[in-house]
């Protein structure tokens, strides 16, 4: 398919699919062929637009790392996404703090935690990976590094997010807000990369860092096997290192679907109170097989090939 045609399709399906219109029949362990073409997979249906951007980058012949960065930047700059970047809901003190991570097919990784006033934490994470000998920078240090590398300081708290925070302070009632973007892509050279970006749980304690910047928790890729990303209540992912677990199970021969189920079951059997908790995983094998599973209902994920850009409902454990 020509790039222009793909982008046209992407633009139509990208913004237009409502949850109610999703296919009712789940697809599990769907194999999208023995991969000789690019593929992009991400968490949550609203990220179809980000997948379309990532696919556009891949079809230009760029690598999976470029696709991940450019794709995730779309979500980070969208003020209507209240869980990522600009427009993200703030913490309990009314401050937007961001976590992000990125990993390439060579096993390089970079991340930022508790970053403030920088619109694109995924790009800062990439720079940490490429320009420093470290994996993670946090807080003021991460911000200083970003500013020194040409990033602008910006106010990320939108009126809408501020109003939601004021309302929360009055009623102390939390919205169900966890729509972190986790994305994986395989490029034409069969190389996988992945990334995650979030503003974290809405109205979290000031200083809280979630799973998203922790390599092995919310993100892990290995070019010999495939990758996994998570979304949901990060504390439950951090305690079980779900993405690393999934990739290691796939390495042993488990399908992406079964590996996601195993990681969710691990959380289920952890004897923790699971009220108001969800944990969701998407996995992608190097052969183009996609798996997804969550603890509770309503998790959706996106799969994009040069021919199609669609979201699917995930199966879940606690029926
Ligand atoms: N996993 C994220 C966190 O705990 C939240 C989310 O998925 O939206 O920070």
Tab-separated table of C-alpha atoms and ligand atoms in Angstrom:
chain	number	residue	atom	x	y	z
A	1	UNK	CA	0.000	0.000	0.000
A	2	UNK	CA	1.267	3.457	-0.886
A	3	UNK	CA	2.142	5.664	2.026
A	4	UNK	CA	-0.370	8.333	1.097
A	5	UNK	CA	-3.217	5.813	0.986
A	6	UNK	CA	-2.243	4.450	4.350
A	7	UNK	CA	-2.200	7.865	5.943
A	8	UNK	CA	-5.649	8.598	4.515
A	9	UNK	CA	-6.993	5.413	6.067
A	10	UNK	CA	-5.155	6.177	9.281
A	11	UNK	CA	-6.714	9.603	9.481
A	12	UNK	CA	-10.221	8.219	9.045
A	13	UNK	CA	-9.964	5.307	11.445
A	14	UNK	CA	-7.504	7.146	13.668
A	15	UNK	CA	-9.841	9.630	15.233
A	16	UNK	CA	-13.129	8.020	14.438
A	17	UNK	CA	-13.519	4.735	16.266
A	18	UNK	CA	-15.619	4.940	19.381
A	19	UNK	CA	-15.429	2.259	22.020
A	20	UNK	CA	-18.994	1.190	21.220
A	21	UNK	CA	-17.968	0.488	17.648
A	22	UNK	CA	-15.098	-1.800	18.511
A	23	UNK	CA	-15.339	-5.367	17.280
A	24	UNK	CA	-17.211	-7.327	19.936
A	25	UNK	CA	-15.311	-10.496	19.208
A	26	UNK	CA	-11.874	-10.356	20.767
A	27	UNK	CA	-8.874	-11.380	18.794
A	28	UNK	CA	-6.291	-13.207	20.780
A	29	UNK	CA	-2.814	-14.189	19.762
A	30	UNK	CA	-3.528	-12.733	16.385
A	31	UNK	CA	-0.706	-13.389	13.972
A	32	UNK	CA	-0.234	-10.608	11.512
A	33	UNK	CA	2.020	-12.748	9.261
A	34	UNK	CA	5.617	-13.693	9.386
A	35	UNK	CA	6.753	-10.213	9.661
A	36	UNK	CA	8.452	-8.690	6.664
A	37	UNK	CA	6.553	-5.417	6.955
A	38	UNK	CA	6.330	-2.874	9.771
A	39	UNK	CA	3.873	-3.204	12.650
A	40	UNK	CA	2.929	-0.881	15.525
A	41	UNK	CA	1.068	-1.941	18.666
A	42	UNK	CA	-0.066	0.287	21.532
A	43	UNK	CA	-2.249	0.526	24.613
A	44	UNK	CA	-5.701	2.192	24.533
A	45	UNK	CA	-7.991	2.944	21.590
A	46	UNK	CA	-7.494	6.758	21.554
A	47	UNK	CA	-3.872	6.127	20.579
A	48	UNK	CA	-4.821	5.053	17.039
A	49	UNK	CA	-3.656	8.492	15.899
A	50	UNK	CA	-0.264	7.926	17.498
A	51	UNK	CA	-0.007	4.516	15.835
A	52	UNK	CA	-0.846	6.111	12.484
A	53	UNK	CA	2.000	8.584	12.978
A	54	UNK	CA	4.416	5.805	13.960
A	55	UNK	CA	3.437	3.810	10.866
A	56	UNK	CA	3.927	6.868	8.676
A	57	UNK	CA	7.478	7.155	10.042
A	58	UNK	CA	8.132	3.436	9.426
A	59	UNK	CA	6.820	3.666	5.863
A	60	UNK	CA	9.249	6.527	5.244
A	61	UNK	CA	11.903	3.883	5.902
A	62	UNK	CA	12.918	5.138	9.341
A	63	UNK	CA	13.660	2.781	12.203
A	64	UNK	CA	11.410	1.590	15.031
A	65	UNK	CA	13.021	3.945	17.573
A	66	UNK	CA	12.096	6.998	15.455
A	67	UNK	CA	8.587	5.595	15.019
A	68	UNK	CA	8.121	5.142	18.785
A	69	UNK	CA	9.340	8.633	19.582
A	70	UNK	CA	7.270	10.345	16.892
A	71	UNK	CA	4.186	8.252	17.630
A	72	UNK	CA	4.240	8.891	21.377
A	73	UNK	CA	4.834	12.623	20.859
A	74	UNK	CA	1.371	12.800	19.246
A	75	UNK	CA	-0.267	11.678	22.507
A	76	UNK	CA	2.038	13.809	24.660
A	77	UNK	CA	0.966	17.013	22.913
A	78	UNK	CA	-2.761	16.205	22.893
A	79	UNK	CA	-4.471	18.364	25.586
A	80	UNK	CA	-7.517	16.063	25.560
A	81	UNK	CA	-5.497	13.107	26.807
A	82	UNK	CA	-5.656	13.523	30.574
A	83	UNK	CA	-3.134	10.765	31.338
A	84	UNK	CA	-0.127	11.747	29.234
A	85	UNK	CA	1.979	14.887	28.772
A	86	UNK	CA	0.230	18.206	28.085
A	87	UNK	CA	-3.254	18.088	29.636
A	88	UNK	CA	-2.349	15.255	31.996
A	89	UNK	CA	-4.089	15.370	35.371
A	90	UNK	CA	-1.805	16.774	38.080
A	91	UNK	CA	-0.777	15.227	41.385
A	92	UNK	CA	-2.427	15.958	44.751
A	93	UNK	CA	-0.572	19.276	44.930
A	94	UNK	CA	-1.821	20.381	41.510
A	95	UNK	CA	1.514	19.767	39.760
A	96	UNK	CA	1.827	17.769	36.519
A	97	UNK	CA	4.712	15.288	36.799
A	98	UNK	CA	5.687	12.986	33.957
A	99	UNK	CA	7.325	9.571	33.605
A	100	UNK	CA	8.575	7.998	30.350
A	101	UNK	CA	10.868	5.291	29.058
A	102	UNK	CA	12.235	4.052	25.756
A	103	UNK	CA	14.178	0.979	24.664
A	104	UNK	CA	15.722	-0.042	21.335
A	105	UNK	CA	16.587	-3.321	19.630
A	106	UNK	CA	20.197	-3.157	20.782
A	107	UNK	CA	19.161	-3.368	24.432
A	108	UNK	CA	19.734	0.348	25.070
A	109	UNK	CA	17.304	2.030	27.447
A	110	UNK	CA	16.561	5.529	28.717
A	111	UNK	CA	13.970	6.994	31.041
A	112	UNK	CA	12.842	10.055	32.942
A	113	UNK	CA	10.850	10.180	36.161
A	114	UNK	CA	9.067	13.007	37.991
A	115	UNK	CA	9.815	15.391	35.124
A	116	UNK	CA	7.983	18.723	35.165
A	117	UNK	CA	7.133	21.389	32.564
A	118	UNK	CA	8.604	19.550	29.581
A	119	UNK	CA	6.065	18.571	26.920
A	120	UNK	CA	7.874	15.549	25.462
A	121	UNK	CA	9.358	13.267	28.121
A	122	UNK	CA	9.729	10.460	25.549
A	123	UNK	CA	12.251	12.585	23.638
A	124	UNK	CA	14.117	13.405	26.851
A	125	UNK	CA	14.200	9.668	27.672
A	126	UNK	CA	15.672	8.984	24.238
A	127	UNK	CA	18.319	11.621	24.805
A	128	UNK	CA	19.202	10.127	28.218
A	129	UNK	CA	19.689	6.823	26.387
A	130	UNK	CA	21.731	8.268	23.547
A	131	UNK	CA	23.710	11.067	25.181
A	132	UNK	CA	24.518	9.838	28.672
A	133	UNK	CA	25.911	6.694	30.219
A	134	UNK	CA	22.858	6.501	32.488
A	135	UNK	CA	19.466	4.889	32.082
A	136	UNK	CA	17.273	7.131	34.249
A	137	UNK	CA	17.199	10.812	35.208
A	138	UNK	CA	14.628	12.147	37.673
A	139	UNK	CA	13.065	15.409	38.825
A	140	UNK	CA	15.113	18.608	38.728
A	141	UNK	CA	18.102	16.815	37.205
A	142	UNK	CA	15.995	15.464	34.351
A	143	UNK	CA	14.567	18.922	33.743
A	144	UNK	CA	18.004	20.565	33.804
A	145	UNK	CA	19.238	17.973	31.294
A	146	UNK	CA	16.220	18.647	29.053
A	147	UNK	CA	16.666	22.431	29.177
A	148	UNK	CA	20.382	22.109	28.448
A	149	UNK	CA	19.487	20.060	25.396
A	150	UNK	CA	17.131	22.566	23.849
A	151	UNK	CA	13.765	21.577	25.334
A	152	UNK	CA	11.451	24.458	26.299
A	153	UNK	CA	9.913	24.973	29.716
A	154	UNK	CA	6.111	24.980	29.360
A	155	UNK	CA	3.015	25.018	31.522
A	156	UNK	CA	1.405	21.599	31.032
A	157	UNK	CA	-1.594	22.125	33.321
A	158	UNK	CA	-4.624	22.826	31.133
A	159	UNK	CA	-7.756	24.559	32.445
A	160	UNK	CA	-9.628	21.248	32.116
A	161	UNK	CA	-7.056	19.349	34.196
A	162	UNK	CA	-6.936	22.105	36.804
A	163	UNK	CA	-10.747	22.114	37.080
A	164	UNK	CA	-10.734	18.313	37.583
A	165	UNK	CA	-8.110	18.698	40.334
A	166	UNK	CA	-10.148	21.406	42.106
A	167	UNK	CA	-13.228	19.187	41.897
A	168	UNK	CA	-11.236	16.232	43.291
A	169	UNK	CA	-9.999	18.345	46.221
A	170	UNK	CA	-13.585	19.286	47.071
A	171	UNK	CA	-15.024	15.781	46.817
A	172	UNK	CA	-11.934	13.613	47.189
A	173	UNK	CA	-13.368	11.349	44.522
A	174	UNK	CA	-10.884	9.948	42.041
A	175	UNK	CA	-11.724	9.666	38.362
A	176	UNK	CA	-10.847	6.360	36.747
A	177	UNK	CA	-7.902	7.757	34.904
A	178	UNK	CA	-5.141	5.558	33.638
A	179	UNK	CA	-4.561	5.718	29.918
A	180	UNK	CA	-0.782	5.675	29.656
A	181	UNK	CA	0.551	5.134	26.175
A	182	UNK	CA	2.798	2.093	25.795
A	183	UNK	CA	3.891	1.424	22.223
A	184	UNK	CA	6.025	-1.134	20.392
A	185	UNK	CA	7.091	-1.153	16.749
A	186	UNK	CA	8.982	-3.485	14.428
A	187	UNK	CA	10.590	-1.822	11.407
A	188	UNK	CA	11.465	-3.080	7.921
A	189	UNK	CA	14.793	-4.394	9.201
A	190	UNK	CA	12.898	-6.518	11.726
A	191	UNK	CA	14.160	-4.443	14.663
A	192	UNK	CA	11.882	-3.819	17.650
A	193	UNK	CA	11.705	-0.735	19.899
A	194	UNK	CA	9.256	0.333	22.570
A	195	UNK	CA	8.284	3.333	24.654
A	196	UNK	CA	5.937	4.442	27.429
A	197	UNK	CA	4.795	7.916	28.476
A	198	UNK	CA	2.423	9.061	31.223
A	199	UNK	CA	1.432	11.709	33.718
A	200	UNK	CA	0.809	8.802	36.101
A	201	UNK	CA	-2.165	8.169	38.334
A	202	UNK	CA	-4.379	11.240	38.678
A	203	UNK	CA	-3.905	13.146	41.974
A	204	UNK	CA	-1.150	10.808	43.176
A	205	UNK	CA	0.986	11.892	46.124
A	206	UNK	CA	3.528	14.524	45.122
A	207	UNK	CA	6.756	12.674	44.425
A	208	UNK	CA	5.145	9.416	43.363
A	209	UNK	CA	6.787	7.661	40.431
A	210	UNK	CA	4.962	4.818	38.681
A	211	UNK	CA	5.920	1.835	36.569
A	212	UNK	CA	6.316	3.754	33.300
A	213	UNK	CA	9.983	4.796	33.677
A	214	UNK	CA	11.048	1.472	35.205
A	215	UNK	CA	12.669	-0.753	32.583
A	216	UNK	CA	11.254	-4.264	32.985
A	217	UNK	CA	8.077	-3.019	34.684
A	218	UNK	CA	6.103	-1.012	32.104
A	219	UNK	CA	8.443	-1.683	29.196
A	220	UNK	CA	10.784	-4.353	27.981
A	221	UNK	CA	11.940	-5.306	24.498
A	222	UNK	CA	14.463	-7.868	23.356
A	223	UNK	CA	15.236	-8.169	19.662
A	224	UNK	CA	15.598	-11.951	19.918
A	225	UNK	CA	12.095	-12.345	21.332
A	226	UNK	CA	9.724	-9.358	21.179
A	227	UNK	CA	8.410	-6.915	23.741
A	228	UNK	CA	5.734	-6.002	26.268
A	229	UNK	CA	4.218	-2.797	27.676
A	230	UNK	CA	1.819	-2.137	30.525
A	231	UNK	CA	-0.793	0.324	31.671
A	232	UNK	CA	-2.953	0.485	34.784
A	233	UNK	CA	-2.031	0.846	38.439
A	234	UNK	CA	1.732	0.977	38.240
A	235	UNK	CA	2.423	-0.196	41.780
A	236	UNK	CA	1.067	-3.654	40.868
A	237	UNK	CA	3.253	-3.771	37.777
A	238	UNK	CA	6.383	-2.617	39.625
A	239	UNK	CA	6.002	-5.329	42.257
A	240	UNK	CA	5.881	-8.065	39.614
A	241	UNK	CA	8.075	-6.624	36.820
A	242	UNK	CA	5.379	-7.651	34.363
A	243	UNK	CA	6.940	-6.644	31.056
A	244	UNK	CA	10.218	-8.396	31.782
A	245	UNK	CA	8.281	-11.441	32.954
A	246	UNK	CA	6.260	-11.543	29.719
A	247	UNK	CA	9.322	-11.266	27.492
A	248	UNK	CA	11.127	-13.985	29.433
A	249	UNK	CA	8.088	-16.293	29.151
A	250	UNK	CA	7.966	-15.618	25.401
A	251	UNK	CA	11.655	-16.473	25.234
A	252	UNK	CA	10.770	-19.857	26.725
A	253	UNK	CA	8.240	-20.384	23.935
A	254	UNK	CA	5.012	-19.077	25.444
A	255	UNK	CA	2.704	-17.141	23.098
A	256	UNK	CA	2.345	-13.379	23.704
A	257	UNK	CA	-1.268	-13.986	24.758
A	258	UNK	CA	-0.434	-16.686	27.313
A	259	UNK	CA	2.465	-14.638	28.645
A	260	UNK	CA	0.208	-11.591	29.194
A	261	UNK	CA	-2.306	-13.842	30.989
A	262	UNK	CA	0.423	-15.231	33.234
A	263	UNK	CA	1.609	-11.732	34.202
A	264	UNK	CA	-1.941	-10.627	35.054
A	265	UNK	CA	-2.534	-13.830	37.052
A	266	UNK	CA	0.631	-13.075	39.023
A	267	UNK	CA	-0.954	-9.777	40.109
A	268	UNK	CA	-4.275	-11.510	40.832
A	269	UNK	CA	-2.588	-14.041	43.095
A	270	UNK	CA	-0.553	-11.441	44.959
A	271	UNK	CA	-3.035	-11.248	47.842
A	272	UNK	CA	-3.351	-7.511	47.435
A	273	UNK	CA	-6.608	-5.609	47.573
A	274	UNK	CA	-7.619	-5.247	43.930
A	275	UNK	CA	-10.566	-2.862	44.387
A	276	UNK	CA	-10.193	0.000	41.903
A	277	UNK	CA	-7.106	-1.657	40.462
A	278	UNK	CA	-6.523	-2.608	36.864
A	279	UNK	CA	-3.374	-3.961	35.262
A	280	UNK	CA	-3.150	-4.378	31.496
A	281	UNK	CA	-0.474	-5.747	29.177
A	282	UNK	CA	0.149	-5.864	25.444
A	283	UNK	CA	2.882	-8.083	24.012
A	284	UNK	CA	4.336	-8.376	20.521
A	285	UNK	CA	6.532	-11.207	19.335
A	286	UNK	CA	9.161	-10.827	16.640
A	287	UNK	CA	6.990	-12.996	14.378
A	288	UNK	CA	4.207	-10.421	14.539
A	289	UNK	CA	1.978	-12.188	17.038
A	290	UNK	CA	0.074	-9.847	19.375
A	291	UNK	CA	-1.316	-10.715	22.806
A	292	UNK	CA	-3.243	-8.575	25.302
A	293	UNK	CA	-4.838	-9.208	28.673
A	294	UNK	CA	-6.056	-7.201	31.657
A	295	UNK	CA	-7.228	-7.794	35.199
A	296	UNK	CA	-10.558	-6.013	34.684
A	297	UNK	CA	-12.717	-5.076	31.724
A	298	UNK	CA	-12.508	-2.124	29.335
A	299	UNK	CA	-8.883	-2.359	28.275
A	300	UNK	CA	-8.401	-1.648	24.575
A	301	UNK	CA	-5.316	-1.761	22.393
A	302	UNK	CA	-4.326	-0.778	18.860
A	303	UNK	CA	-2.657	-2.808	16.123
A	304	UNK	CA	-1.391	-1.065	12.996
A	305	UNK	CA	0.038	-2.600	9.840
A	306	UNK	CA	0.503	-0.898	6.460
A	307	UNK	CA	-2.951	-2.207	5.581
A	308	UNK	CA	-4.952	-1.410	8.688
A	309	UNK	CA	-5.144	0.681	11.850
A	310	UNK	CA	-7.598	-0.831	14.328
A	311	UNK	CA	-8.358	-1.090	18.009
A	312	UNK	CA	-9.500	-4.205	19.839
A	313	UNK	CA	-11.035	-5.061	23.188
A	314	UNK	CA	-8.805	-7.132	25.422
A	315	UNK	CA	-10.009	-10.196	27.288
A	316	UNK	CA	-9.728	-9.930	31.092
A	317	UNK	CA	-9.398	-12.092	34.188
A	318	UNK	CA	-11.922	-10.830	36.759
A	319	UNK	CA	-15.180	-11.475	34.905
B	1	LIG	N1	0.782	2.934	34.802
B	1	LIG	C1	0.624	4.337	35.033
B	1	LIG	C2	1.155	4.667	36.403
B	1	LIG	O1	0.928	3.907	37.331
B	1	LIG	C3	-0.761	4.801	34.963
B	1	LIG	C4	-1.456	4.517	33.668
B	1	LIG	O2	-1.362	3.442	33.101
B	1	LIG	O3	-2.119	5.421	33.191
B	1	LIG	O4	1.737	5.712	36.567
